[in-house]
Every structure is written in structure tokens, then in C-alpha cells.
Amino acid sequence: MAAIIDGKTISTQIKDELKQKAAELHERGVEVTLAVIQVGDNPASSVYVRNKKKGCEYIGIGSLSYELPEETTQEELLALIQELNGRKDVNGILVQLPLPSHIDEDTVIKAIDPKKDVDGFHPQSVGALCIGQKGFVSCTPAGIIQLLKRSGVSIEGKECVVLGRSNIVGKPMSILLLRENATVTIAHSRTKNLKEVTGRADILIVAIGKPKMITREYVKEGAVVIDVGINRDENNKLCGDVDFEDVEPVCSAITPVPGGVGPMTIAMLLNNCIESVELQS
Ligand code: NDP
């Protein structure tokens, strides 16, 4: 039987550590505040935004909420970001994605001051990550490194396969694994002999957005499997990109969905908010 990597418990540990750090900052007279911007009322985004605000409350930092109507223009959004960039009492700025189609996400991401880019999506943050300089790291991949470390999975020297090459998960994930001295392969929709490639992995990280696609044929016996996917199955139940029931008996450790990677993303966002104080000083 595989060990179940419990993201709920590990994320609570991290949040409790952050609560302590927030209290220490408070004692030094430093208050931390995250500004969260949502445009439109996409229900999934509303849930994420609510959870992020709850996370701020839990660790004892402030949050400012901007819920803008769907018709908000790009200029109006950019003007708000400029205002928040200039405010000394705002440490982090988060624009919930996706944005309505009339707004260009890249332009909006680039408008955020890199020192307040707690999502780690700004090109400057990504560049800093690539060359090993200080900066914010994208929350989901950073959370996966914490999940592995805190579950006692050693990364150094391991064959790691990252399935998926998105800017927010796959690419930064591969760089973080490299930073931990893993041997890293990135696979994607054009990869040939995918099962052979994923089958080499000691640690397999799957972020493709395809419900339960990864069955045991893709997994080496004894591998550690991290499932980033958040999908709905045919019964509208939450599920990952990995077929948990099928893969769990052959791997050594696996993350469930829900309760695996998901809770870590918010914990690492909160971590970035606390770290912003140092980056801004
Ligand atoms: P994207 O859609 O941006 O990227 C998907 C990647 O998977 C692409 O690189 C694509 O390849 C690859 N891919 C798609 N189909 C296949 C296939 N059949 N075989 C091999 N590779 C394939 O997704 P994201 O990275 O944004 O998200 C991935 C999943 O993770 C989603 O389910 C999302 O909801 C979830 N997610 C969860 C988070 C969390 O907090 N737990 C946070 C972020 C995302 P190509 O580049 O060739 O098109």
C-alpha cells in the first residue's frame, strides 16, 4: 500500500509556522497585507479568492478585496494595479486568473511590481527562478517541493518526470526540481512513447488537466506520484489527472485529489506574502 501524502495536514503545519512569523512581524510593528483582485464572478475563481482571504485571516495578515465587474476595462484594471504598486501598506498583489477575454493576462501580470508579485508569474520572477536569484516562486510547484520534503521523499539524484509544461506549473516545477539536484525530464502532448518516459520516473508529477488519464501503465513500481490535476469526473466528482484507485497499489506514495497539492498552493501564497516583507526591505 502506498503512503498517502496528506496536503491538508502539511499545509496546516506551514500555515501555523507562518502564523508565528506574522505574529513576530506584528510585534516589530510590521503589518502584512495582500490585495486580491477578481474581475467578473467566475464561481471557481470566487471559491479560490474566498479561500485565499480565509488563509490570510488564519495566519493573521490583512487582505484587501477588489471584486470588479466583468465589464471592467483593461485600463481600469491596470490603473488599480498601479495604485496598489505605489501603496506602502500593500505587500502582495494577486490578480485571480482567468481574466475575461477582453483583458490581456500577460499585460496585467507584467504590470504588477515584481516585488509584490506573490503569485510568482511576472517574467522577472520567472527569470530570477531560472538563474537562482531571489524572487517569488510560483505557488503550486513550490508547494509540491514542500510536500515532498516534509513527507521525507529525497529529491537529489532522482529521475523526476514532469508531465505538463505550463508556465504556472510544469515549467517552474522542472526548474525547482533541478534546483534540488534531480535529473529532470519534461513531457507534454507531443512527447513520443509517453508511457516509457513516465515509466522511468522515481518521482512523477502530473499536471495535464486530463481526468484520470494516468493509469498504472504510466508508473514505475515504487514511484512517488504527485497529482496536480483538478477535474470533474463523469459523476461531477472532483478528481485528479491520475487514476488514484488504479495507481495507488503500485506506487510508494501518492497525493489524493482533493487534499493533496490543492491546499499547498494557498499555503505557499501565504508564505510568499510573509517573504514579501524581506524582499521589500
Ligand atoms: P495547462 O492546460 O496550461 O497545461 C497542460 C499541459 O499538459 C500542457 O503542457 C499540455 O501539453 C500537457 N498535456 C495535455 N494533454 C496531454 C496528454 N494527453 N499527454 C501529455 N501531455 C498533455 O494546464 P495547467 O498546468 O494550468 O494545469 C494542469 C492541471 O492542474 C489542471 O487540471 C489544473 O486545474 C490543475 N491545477 C491545479 C492547481 C492546484 O492548486 N492544485 C494549480 C494549477 C493548476 P502541450 O504543452 O503540448 O499542449
Short mmCIF file of C-alpha atoms and ligand atoms in Angstrom, two decimals:
data_model
loop_
_atom_site.label_atom_id
_atom_site.label_comp_id
_atom_site.label_asym_id
_atom_site.label_seq_id
_atom_site.Cartn_x
_atom_site.Cartn_y
_atom_site.Cartn_z
CA MET A 1 0.00 0.00 0.00
CA ALA A 2 1.23 3.44 -0.89
CA ALA A 3 1.72 6.19 1.68
CA ILE A 4 -0.86 8.91 1.17
CA ILE A 5 0.82 12.32 1.07
CA ASP A 6 -1.55 14.46 3.11
CA GLY A 7 -1.54 18.00 1.76
CA LYS A 8 -4.14 19.15 4.24
CA THR A 9 -2.03 18.30 7.27
CA ILE A 10 1.22 19.56 5.74
CA SER A 11 -0.38 22.83 4.61
CA THR A 12 -1.76 23.37 8.12
CA GLN A 13 1.74 22.86 9.55
CA ILE A 14 3.07 25.50 7.15
CA LYS A 15 0.24 27.91 7.92
CA ASP A 16 0.88 27.51 11.65
CA GLU A 17 4.56 28.33 11.11
CA LEU A 18 3.52 31.39 9.08
CA LYS A 19 1.10 32.45 11.81
CA GLN A 20 4.06 32.52 14.19
CA LYS A 21 6.13 34.58 11.72
CA ALA A 22 3.24 37.01 11.17
CA ALA A 23 2.95 37.45 14.94
CA GLU A 24 6.69 38.17 15.20
CA LEU A 25 6.42 40.75 12.41
CA HIS A 26 3.42 42.30 14.16
CA GLU A 27 5.47 42.61 17.35
CA ARG A 28 8.08 44.50 15.34
CA GLY A 29 5.31 46.79 14.10
CA VAL A 30 5.24 45.27 10.60
CA GLU A 31 1.79 44.52 9.19
CA VAL A 32 1.48 42.38 6.05
CA THR A 33 -1.37 42.91 3.58
CA LEU A 34 -2.38 41.04 0.44
CA ALA A 35 -4.58 42.73 -2.18
CA VAL A 36 -6.74 40.26 -4.09
CA ILE A 37 -8.36 41.37 -7.35
CA GLN A 38 -11.12 39.41 -9.06
CA VAL A 39 -12.74 40.52 -12.31
CA GLY A 40 -16.16 39.02 -13.02
CA ASP A 41 -17.84 36.33 -10.98
CA ASN A 42 -16.50 33.01 -12.26
CA PRO A 43 -17.71 30.65 -9.48
CA ALA A 44 -14.45 28.63 -9.31
CA SER A 45 -12.45 31.88 -9.01
CA SER A 46 -14.79 33.10 -6.26
CA VAL A 47 -14.06 29.92 -4.25
CA TYR A 48 -10.27 30.36 -4.71
CA VAL A 49 -10.46 34.05 -3.76
CA ARG A 50 -12.53 33.27 -0.66
CA ASN A 51 -10.04 30.58 0.41
CA LYS A 52 -7.11 32.92 -0.10
CA LYS A 53 -8.75 35.57 2.08
CA LYS A 54 -9.55 32.94 4.72
CA GLY A 55 -5.89 31.87 4.63
CA CYS A 56 -4.80 35.46 5.33
CA GLU A 57 -7.16 35.61 8.27
CA TYR A 58 -5.86 32.26 9.60
CA ILE A 59 -2.22 33.35 9.70
CA GLY A 60 -3.13 36.84 10.92
CA ILE A 61 -2.30 39.07 7.97
CA GLY A 62 -4.57 41.60 6.28
CA SER A 63 -6.34 41.22 2.97
CA LEU A 64 -7.93 43.84 0.74
CA SER A 65 -10.55 42.62 -1.66
CA TYR A 66 -11.35 44.14 -5.06
CA GLU A 67 -14.30 42.49 -6.75
CA LEU A 68 -14.61 44.21 -10.10
CA PRO A 69 -17.46 43.76 -12.58
CA GLU A 70 -16.98 41.62 -15.71
CA GLU A 71 -17.09 44.78 -17.91
CA THR A 72 -14.05 46.32 -16.20
CA THR A 73 -11.68 47.55 -18.91
CA GLN A 74 -8.03 46.61 -19.10
CA GLU A 75 -7.13 50.28 -18.49
CA GLU A 76 -9.21 50.36 -15.30
CA LEU A 77 -7.57 47.17 -14.04
CA LEU A 78 -4.09 48.46 -14.88
CA ALA A 79 -4.87 51.73 -13.08
CA LEU A 80 -5.85 49.81 -9.92
CA ILE A 81 -2.64 47.75 -10.11
CA GLN A 82 -0.59 50.94 -10.48
CA GLU A 83 -2.28 52.38 -7.41
CA LEU A 84 -1.60 49.21 -5.39
CA ASN A 85 2.01 49.06 -6.65
CA GLY A 86 2.51 52.51 -5.11
CA ARG A 87 0.83 51.80 -1.78
CA LYS A 88 3.28 51.18 1.08
CA ASP A 89 0.60 49.35 3.09
CA VAL A 90 0.14 46.68 0.37
CA ASN A 91 2.79 43.94 0.26
CA GLY A 92 1.33 41.49 -2.23
CA ILE A 93 -0.93 41.87 -5.28
CA LEU A 94 -2.81 38.89 -6.66
CA VAL A 95 -4.98 39.04 -9.76
CA GLN A 96 -7.16 35.94 -9.89
CA LEU A 97 -6.92 34.18 -13.27
CA PRO A 98 -8.51 33.57 -15.70
CA LEU A 99 -9.45 37.13 -16.66
CA PRO A 100 -12.33 37.93 -19.03
CA SER A 101 -11.28 37.53 -22.67
CA HIS A 102 -11.15 41.30 -23.39
CA ILE A 103 -8.25 41.67 -20.93
CA ASP A 104 -4.75 40.51 -21.83
CA GLU A 105 -3.38 38.41 -18.97
CA ASP A 106 0.28 38.88 -19.90
CA THR A 107 -0.07 42.68 -19.85
CA VAL A 108 -1.75 42.53 -16.45
CA ILE A 109 0.86 40.17 -14.96
CA LYS A 110 3.66 42.40 -16.25
CA ALA A 111 2.02 45.46 -14.66
CA ILE A 112 2.42 44.06 -11.13
CA ASP A 113 5.51 45.30 -9.30
CA PRO A 114 7.80 42.20 -9.19
CA LYS A 115 8.40 42.97 -5.50
CA LYS A 116 4.67 42.43 -4.89
CA ASP A 117 4.20 39.54 -7.33
CA VAL A 118 3.22 36.93 -4.74
CA ASP A 119 1.89 34.55 -7.42
CA GLY A 120 5.38 34.45 -8.96
CA PHE A 121 4.03 34.84 -12.51
CA HIS A 122 5.89 38.07 -13.52
CA PRO A 123 8.62 37.44 -16.13
CA GLN A 124 11.16 38.90 -13.69
CA SER A 125 10.14 36.36 -11.01
CA VAL A 126 10.36 33.52 -13.54
CA GLY A 127 13.76 34.75 -14.76
CA ALA A 128 15.08 35.01 -11.19
CA LEU A 129 13.92 31.44 -10.54
CA CYS A 130 15.73 30.20 -13.66
CA ILE A 131 19.07 31.70 -12.69
CA GLY A 132 18.76 31.00 -8.96
CA GLN A 133 18.24 34.57 -7.76
CA LYS A 134 15.89 35.81 -5.07
CA GLY A 135 12.27 36.29 -6.10
CA PHE A 136 8.79 34.87 -5.72
CA VAL A 137 8.28 31.27 -6.78
CA SER A 138 5.03 30.09 -8.34
CA CYS A 139 2.91 28.69 -5.50
CA THR A 140 1.82 25.26 -6.78
CA PRO A 141 5.30 23.99 -7.72
CA ALA A 142 6.77 25.49 -4.53
CA GLY A 143 4.06 23.64 -2.58
CA ILE A 144 4.96 20.36 -4.27
CA ILE A 145 8.61 20.70 -3.20
CA GLN A 146 7.39 21.23 0.38
CA LEU A 147 5.06 18.22 0.13
CA LEU A 148 7.96 16.01 -0.97
CA LYS A 149 10.43 17.32 1.61
CA ARG A 150 8.02 17.21 4.50
CA SER A 151 6.96 13.66 3.56
CA GLY A 152 10.58 12.52 3.72
CA VAL A 153 10.94 11.99 -0.05
CA SER A 154 14.51 12.80 -1.09
CA ILE A 155 14.79 14.54 -4.45
CA GLU A 156 18.55 14.72 -5.03
CA GLY A 157 19.75 12.47 -7.82
CA LYS A 158 16.26 11.13 -8.53
CA GLU A 159 14.77 10.70 -12.00
CA CYS A 160 11.89 13.17 -12.00
CA VAL A 161 9.40 13.40 -14.83
CA VAL A 162 7.13 16.44 -15.01
CA LEU A 163 4.15 15.78 -17.24
CA GLY A 164 2.82 19.15 -18.47
CA ARG A 165 4.77 22.29 -19.45
CA SER A 166 2.52 25.21 -18.49
CA ASN A 167 4.04 28.46 -17.27
CA ILE A 168 2.35 28.19 -13.88
CA VAL A 169 3.01 24.52 -13.06
CA GLY A 170 5.11 22.36 -15.37
CA LYS A 171 7.95 24.74 -16.28
CA PRO A 172 8.62 26.23 -12.81
CA MET A 173 8.23 22.72 -11.34
CA SER A 174 11.03 21.39 -13.51
CA ILE A 175 13.33 24.27 -12.51
CA LEU A 176 12.65 23.76 -8.81
CA LEU A 177 13.40 20.04 -9.11
CA LEU A 178 16.63 20.88 -10.91
CA ARG A 179 17.48 23.24 -8.07
CA GLU A 180 17.03 20.25 -5.73
CA ASN A 181 19.55 18.30 -7.86
CA ALA A 182 17.09 15.95 -9.51
CA THR A 183 17.54 14.67 -13.07
CA VAL A 184 14.54 16.21 -14.79
CA THR A 185 12.55 15.30 -17.88
CA ILE A 186 9.61 17.42 -19.06
CA ALA A 187 6.95 15.60 -21.07
CA HIS A 188 3.92 17.04 -22.88
CA SER A 189 1.29 16.34 -25.50
CA ARG A 190 3.89 15.88 -28.28
CA THR A 191 6.10 13.51 -26.29
CA LYS A 192 6.60 10.18 -28.06
CA ASN A 193 6.35 6.91 -26.11
CA LEU A 194 4.88 8.72 -23.13
CA LYS A 195 4.45 5.57 -21.02
CA GLU A 196 8.11 4.73 -21.48
CA VAL A 197 9.14 8.25 -20.43
CA THR A 198 6.87 8.47 -17.36
CA GLY A 199 7.76 4.86 -16.52
CA ARG A 200 11.37 5.94 -15.82
CA ALA A 201 10.32 8.35 -13.08
CA ASP A 202 11.22 7.85 -9.42
CA ILE A 203 9.08 10.94 -8.86
CA LEU A 204 6.27 11.58 -11.36
CA ILE A 205 4.49 14.94 -11.27
CA VAL A 206 1.36 15.15 -13.40
CA ALA A 207 -0.20 18.49 -14.42
CA ILE A 208 -2.15 17.99 -17.64
CA GLY A 209 -5.81 18.67 -16.81
CA LYS A 210 -6.99 15.26 -18.15
CA PRO A 211 -9.23 13.43 -15.67
CA LYS A 212 -7.70 10.12 -14.51
CA MET A 213 -5.58 9.74 -17.65
CA ILE A 214 -2.56 8.38 -15.81
CA THR A 215 -3.08 4.71 -15.03
CA ARG A 216 -0.59 2.18 -13.67
CA GLU A 217 0.88 1.56 -17.15
CA TYR A 218 2.48 5.00 -16.93
CA VAL A 219 4.02 4.46 -13.50
CA LYS A 220 7.15 2.61 -12.36
CA GLU A 221 6.61 0.31 -9.41
CA GLY A 222 7.54 2.13 -6.20
CA ALA A 223 7.44 5.62 -7.74
CA VAL A 224 6.22 8.69 -5.88
CA VAL A 225 3.25 10.19 -7.75
CA ILE A 226 2.15 13.82 -7.36
CA ASP A 227 -1.19 14.66 -8.96
CA VAL A 228 -1.71 18.37 -9.66
CA GLY A 229 -4.89 17.98 -11.71
CA ILE A 230 -8.22 19.33 -10.50
CA ASN A 231 -11.01 17.99 -12.71
CA ARG A 232 -14.57 16.73 -12.51
CA ASP A 233 -15.22 13.08 -13.39
CA GLU A 234 -18.28 11.68 -15.18
CA ASN A 235 -20.26 11.90 -11.90
CA ASN A 236 -19.19 15.52 -11.38
CA LYS A 237 -16.90 14.42 -8.53
CA LEU A 238 -13.52 16.13 -8.07
CA CYS A 239 -10.68 14.03 -9.42
CA GLY A 240 -7.07 14.39 -10.48
CA ASP A 241 -5.13 13.61 -13.65
CA VAL A 242 -4.11 10.29 -12.07
CA ASP A 243 -6.44 7.32 -11.72
CA PHE A 244 -5.87 7.04 -7.98
CA GLU A 245 -7.54 3.64 -7.47
CA ASP A 246 -5.51 2.09 -10.26
CA VAL A 247 -2.12 3.67 -9.46
CA GLU A 248 -2.12 3.63 -5.65
CA PRO A 249 -1.33 -0.13 -5.34
CA VAL A 250 1.83 0.13 -7.49
CA CYS A 251 3.43 3.34 -6.20
CA SER A 252 5.22 4.02 -2.90
CA ALA A 253 3.49 7.35 -2.18
CA ILE A 254 0.75 9.37 -3.84
CA THR A 255 -1.21 12.61 -3.34
CA PRO A 256 -5.01 12.39 -3.27
CA VAL A 257 -7.38 14.81 -5.05
CA PRO A 258 -8.78 16.69 -3.22
CA GLY A 259 -6.48 17.07 -0.20
CA GLY A 260 -3.07 16.76 -1.91
CA VAL A 261 -1.49 19.56 -3.90
CA GLY A 262 -4.52 21.92 -3.74
CA PRO A 263 -4.17 23.08 -0.11
CA MET A 264 -0.42 23.60 -0.59
CA THR A 265 -0.94 26.27 -3.23
CA ILE A 266 -2.63 28.62 -0.76
CA ALA A 267 -0.09 27.84 1.98
CA MET A 268 2.72 28.86 -0.39
CA LEU A 269 0.88 32.02 -1.44
CA LEU A 270 0.74 32.98 2.25
CA ASN A 271 4.42 32.10 2.53
CA ASN A 272 5.16 34.48 -0.34
CA CYS A 273 3.18 37.22 1.43
CA ILE A 274 5.35 36.83 4.54
CA GLU A 275 8.52 36.67 2.42
CA SER A 276 7.50 39.86 0.60
CA VAL A 277 8.47 41.85 3.69
CA GLU A 278 12.10 40.78 3.29
CA LEU A 279 12.08 41.35 -0.48
CA GLN A 280 10.67 44.85 0.01
CA SER A 281 13.09 45.89 2.77
P1 NDP B 1 -2.43 23.69 -19.00
O1 NDP B 1 -3.65 23.32 -19.74
O2 NDP B 1 -1.89 25.08 -19.05
O3 NDP B 1 -1.24 22.71 -19.47
C1 NDP B 1 -1.46 21.35 -19.64
C2 NDP B 1 -0.17 20.68 -20.05
O4 NDP B 1 -0.42 19.29 -20.16
C3 NDP B 1 0.36 21.15 -21.40
O5 NDP B 1 1.75 21.31 -21.34
C4 NDP B 1 -0.03 20.02 -22.35
O6 NDP B 1 0.90 19.79 -23.37
C5 NDP B 1 0.01 18.82 -21.41
N1 NDP B 1 -0.93 17.78 -21.89
C6 NDP B 1 -2.25 17.92 -22.14
N2 NDP B 1 -2.77 16.74 -22.56
C7 NDP B 1 -1.74 15.86 -22.56
C8 NDP B 1 -1.64 14.49 -22.90
N3 NDP B 1 -2.70 13.80 -23.33
N4 NDP B 1 -0.45 13.90 -22.81
C9 NDP B 1 0.64 14.58 -22.39
N5 NDP B 1 0.60 15.89 -22.03
C10 NDP B 1 -0.58 16.52 -22.13
O7 NDP B 1 -2.69 23.22 -17.50
P2 NDP B 1 -2.12 23.73 -16.07
O8 NDP B 1 -0.69 23.40 -15.93
O9 NDP B 1 -2.57 25.11 -15.80
O10 NDP B 1 -2.99 22.77 -15.12
C11 NDP B 1 -2.90 21.37 -15.17
C12 NDP B 1 -3.88 20.79 -14.19
O11 NDP B 1 -3.52 21.18 -12.88
C13 NDP B 1 -5.34 21.25 -14.36
O12 NDP B 1 -6.20 20.18 -14.01
C14 NDP B 1 -5.48 22.37 -13.36
O13 NDP B 1 -6.80 22.54 -12.91
C15 NDP B 1 -4.60 21.86 -12.25
N6 NDP B 1 -4.04 22.90 -11.39
C16 NDP B 1 -4.10 22.68 -10.06
C17 NDP B 1 -3.55 23.58 -9.18
C18 NDP B 1 -3.59 23.28 -7.72
O14 NDP B 1 -3.50 24.17 -6.93
N7 NDP B 1 -3.71 22.02 -7.33
C19 NDP B 1 -2.94 24.84 -9.64
C20 NDP B 1 -2.86 24.94 -11.07
C21 NDP B 1 -3.41 24.00 -11.91
P3 NDP B 1 1.21 20.88 -24.56
O15 NDP B 1 2.02 21.94 -23.92
O16 NDP B 1 1.95 20.08 -25.57
O17 NDP B 1 -0.14 21.36 -25.02
#
